[in-house]
């Protein structure tokens, strides 16, 4: 049984059909890299998985239970998002709260943890990503790479069963990309289920178990990284790789 399964996902914005029937299965403990040209539907697919965007058609199941269309007696969208954490491109930290406050807000309000427990867990997670000394800092005092590592910790603080990453390094200066990818590599090594929309082909090749190549609202190709990068089957994937691997 797949941890996440999408079948025939469709999503339009006005007259623009962005997803045209996407099928995907993500197994527990698997790292799946989603790659493809801009406008191919990658981020929309990711946002549909946790219902930040509601699909117009198709179905989604999490751990075998239907979440879209909503099943009778389902626990709803908030429960899904707790179990399926998301890390965005632009951090989305509260600027008026300290790092520690950003990390403890959801565990105390959503999970019902007491403040001391939430703080203890948050400090442990900060230490894990090398930012224990930033607990009392505000987001404006952090670099982009530090903010994104904090955003990953914030997602982890909710004890998710899987993490979705929407181009987590694309807003970073090149020298900060490595520190964020390092945290993601560690999570992958620890067995965290991850779906990563990314332009970092090195990460997709070295860390992912499987690559989904999206084009024009569909999964045009999927394969293990070694096969995808050495011998893509479709002409569209060949053209994409010829551009991105020569930059």
XYZ file of C-alpha atoms in Angstrom:
247
model
C 0.000 0.000 0.000
C 1.427 3.351 -1.061
C 1.697 6.083 1.566
C 0.450 8.659 -0.963
C -1.488 7.762 -4.082
C -2.903 10.151 -6.653
C -5.030 9.022 -9.577
C -6.189 11.144 -12.488
C -5.608 14.504 -10.784
C -6.945 17.442 -12.740
C -6.717 21.115 -11.867
C -7.612 24.228 -13.846
C -7.285 27.923 -13.115
C -9.933 29.590 -15.208
C -9.476 28.323 -18.764
C -5.914 27.145 -18.104
C -5.757 23.400 -17.458
C -2.629 22.885 -15.348
C -3.001 19.226 -14.373
C -4.477 16.938 -17.017
C -4.726 13.601 -15.232
C -1.700 13.004 -13.016
C -1.108 9.542 -11.566
C 1.547 8.994 -8.876
C 2.390 6.596 -6.054
C 4.813 7.407 -3.252
C 5.873 4.551 -1.014
C 6.749 4.934 2.664
C 10.404 5.892 3.072
C 10.785 6.835 -0.583
C 12.315 10.063 -1.896
C 10.667 11.172 -5.132
C 12.072 14.096 -7.115
C 9.609 15.925 -9.361
C 11.364 17.716 -12.212
C 10.356 19.384 -15.431
C 10.141 22.731 -17.209
C 8.500 25.777 -15.667
C 4.736 25.697 -16.114
C 4.528 21.911 -16.303
C 2.338 21.662 -13.190
C 4.911 20.479 -10.652
C 4.050 22.881 -7.826
C 0.320 22.602 -8.469
C 0.613 18.814 -8.217
C 2.407 19.155 -4.890
C -0.143 21.614 -3.506
C -2.975 19.332 -4.564
C -1.501 16.441 -2.578
C -2.231 18.189 0.731
C -5.289 20.055 -0.617
C -3.804 23.524 -0.497
C -5.228 23.466 -4.009
C -8.383 21.409 -4.360
C -8.284 19.175 -7.450
C -11.090 19.501 -9.958
C -10.998 15.781 -10.654
C -9.275 12.575 -9.680
C -8.568 11.118 -6.260
C -5.948 11.206 -3.490
C -5.398 8.611 -0.771
C -3.052 8.852 2.195
C -2.020 5.649 3.969
C -4.821 3.871 2.153
C -7.584 6.258 3.270
C -9.280 8.509 0.680
C -8.781 12.216 1.343
C -10.120 13.517 -1.974
C -12.930 13.302 -2.732
C -13.651 13.526 0.985
C -14.664 10.185 2.463
C -17.434 9.794 4.993
C -15.959 10.121 8.471
C -12.632 11.455 7.191
C -10.607 13.560 9.595
C -10.374 16.423 7.155
C -7.809 18.738 5.690
C -6.142 19.852 8.939
C -5.376 16.260 9.883
C -3.967 15.595 6.421
C -1.678 18.625 6.603
C -0.430 17.596 10.026
C 0.554 14.192 8.690
C 1.853 15.593 5.405
C 4.169 18.523 6.143
C 5.138 21.088 3.542
C 8.188 23.298 3.053
C 7.649 26.252 0.746
C 9.959 28.207 -1.501
C 9.702 31.429 0.514
C 9.930 30.178 4.128
C 6.667 31.782 5.398
C 8.037 32.399 8.895
C 6.217 34.868 11.163
C 8.537 37.922 11.135
C 7.353 39.242 14.523
C 8.055 35.974 16.365
C 11.358 34.492 17.416
C 12.608 31.281 15.868
C 11.552 29.341 18.962
C 8.081 30.896 18.879
C 7.744 30.026 15.176
C 8.597 26.408 15.980
C 6.334 25.969 19.002
C 3.202 27.741 17.764
C 1.666 24.836 15.846
C 2.670 22.026 18.251
C 1.075 23.862 21.179
C -2.061 25.024 19.358
C -2.678 22.089 17.022
C -1.114 19.104 18.782
C -1.917 20.361 22.282
C 1.641 20.041 23.566
C 2.541 22.048 26.653
C 5.017 24.861 26.096
C 7.931 23.163 27.855
C 7.558 19.979 25.826
C 7.256 21.878 22.554
C 10.295 24.012 23.364
C 12.371 20.987 24.280
C 11.566 19.272 21.004
C 12.148 22.465 19.027
C 15.569 23.011 20.593
C 16.512 19.434 19.818
C 15.503 19.898 16.181
C 17.402 23.185 15.961
C 20.505 21.452 17.231
C 20.005 18.746 14.627
C 20.259 21.312 11.800
C 23.069 23.296 13.421
C 20.996 26.311 14.487
C 20.583 25.881 18.245
C 22.127 29.302 18.825
C 19.387 30.991 16.752
C 16.441 30.099 19.024
C 15.997 33.689 20.245
C 16.658 35.320 16.860
C 14.015 36.835 14.605
C 13.674 35.846 10.931
C 15.098 39.182 9.746
C 18.334 38.307 11.535
C 18.784 35.058 9.579
C 20.235 34.264 6.177
C 18.057 32.699 3.526
C 19.613 29.303 4.099
C 19.028 29.563 7.837
C 15.388 30.570 7.283
C 14.810 27.562 5.068
C 16.394 25.204 7.597
C 14.087 26.720 10.229
C 11.135 26.132 7.886
C 12.136 22.466 7.609
C 12.381 22.209 11.391
C 8.940 23.815 11.722
C 7.491 21.101 9.506
C 9.317 18.380 11.456
C 8.001 19.747 14.746
C 4.545 18.496 13.748
C 5.882 14.915 13.526
C 4.716 14.390 9.917
C 4.716 11.032 8.173
C 5.940 12.622 4.947
C 7.289 15.969 3.756
C 6.541 17.895 0.568
C 9.192 20.353 -0.651
C 8.209 22.984 -3.212
C 11.460 24.165 -4.818
C 13.061 24.719 -1.393
C 16.329 26.145 -2.739
C 15.169 28.276 -5.654
C 14.934 31.480 -3.585
C 18.411 31.046 -2.085
C 21.768 32.483 -3.056
C 23.963 29.737 -4.550
C 26.258 29.534 -1.524
C 23.273 28.803 0.750
C 21.825 25.969 -1.311
C 24.226 23.369 0.045
C 23.272 23.829 3.688
C 19.585 23.232 2.938
C 20.252 20.253 0.678
C 22.470 18.829 3.418
C 19.535 18.764 5.836
C 17.346 17.148 3.195
C 19.997 14.519 2.486
C 20.115 13.700 6.196
C 16.332 13.339 6.329
C 16.409 11.021 3.330
C 19.107 8.911 4.978
C 16.920 8.625 8.082
C 14.023 7.248 6.023
C 11.728 10.288 5.813
C 9.233 10.013 2.962
C 9.793 13.040 0.739
C 8.327 14.457 -2.460
C 10.623 17.200 -3.741
C 9.878 19.587 -6.591
C 13.358 20.750 -7.495
C 15.673 22.243 -10.091
C 18.664 20.726 -8.299
C 19.499 17.888 -10.668
C 22.432 16.745 -8.528
C 20.111 16.205 -5.572
C 17.603 14.362 -7.754
C 20.323 12.138 -9.169
C 22.122 11.389 -5.900
C 19.326 11.244 -3.299
C 16.023 10.392 -4.986
C 14.792 6.831 -5.312
C 12.677 7.823 -8.290
C 12.282 10.779 -10.624
C 8.935 12.006 -11.976
C 9.349 14.138 -15.076
C 6.326 16.380 -15.645
C 5.473 18.145 -18.876
C 2.290 19.956 -19.913
C 0.302 18.833 -16.888
C 1.164 15.138 -17.018
C 3.802 12.755 -15.707
C 5.579 12.186 -19.020
C 8.194 9.822 -17.649
C 9.230 8.198 -14.379
C 12.293 6.123 -13.638
C 15.099 5.574 -11.130
C 17.601 8.449 -11.303
C 20.343 6.422 -12.978
C 18.023 5.468 -15.825
C 16.386 8.864 -16.153
C 19.604 10.843 -16.317
C 21.566 8.417 -18.489
C 18.868 7.225 -20.881
C 15.617 9.216 -20.797
C 12.955 7.520 -22.892
C 10.990 10.501 -24.209
C 12.220 13.204 -26.570
C 10.779 15.847 -24.243
C 12.853 14.571 -21.312
C 15.950 14.401 -23.496
C 15.468 18.023 -24.534
C 14.891 19.121 -20.928
C 18.023 17.378 -19.668
C 20.139 18.704 -22.515
C 19.304 22.230 -21.318
C 19.514 21.868 -17.549
C 22.630 19.689 -17.432
C 24.706 22.049 -19.565
C 24.082 25.210 -17.553
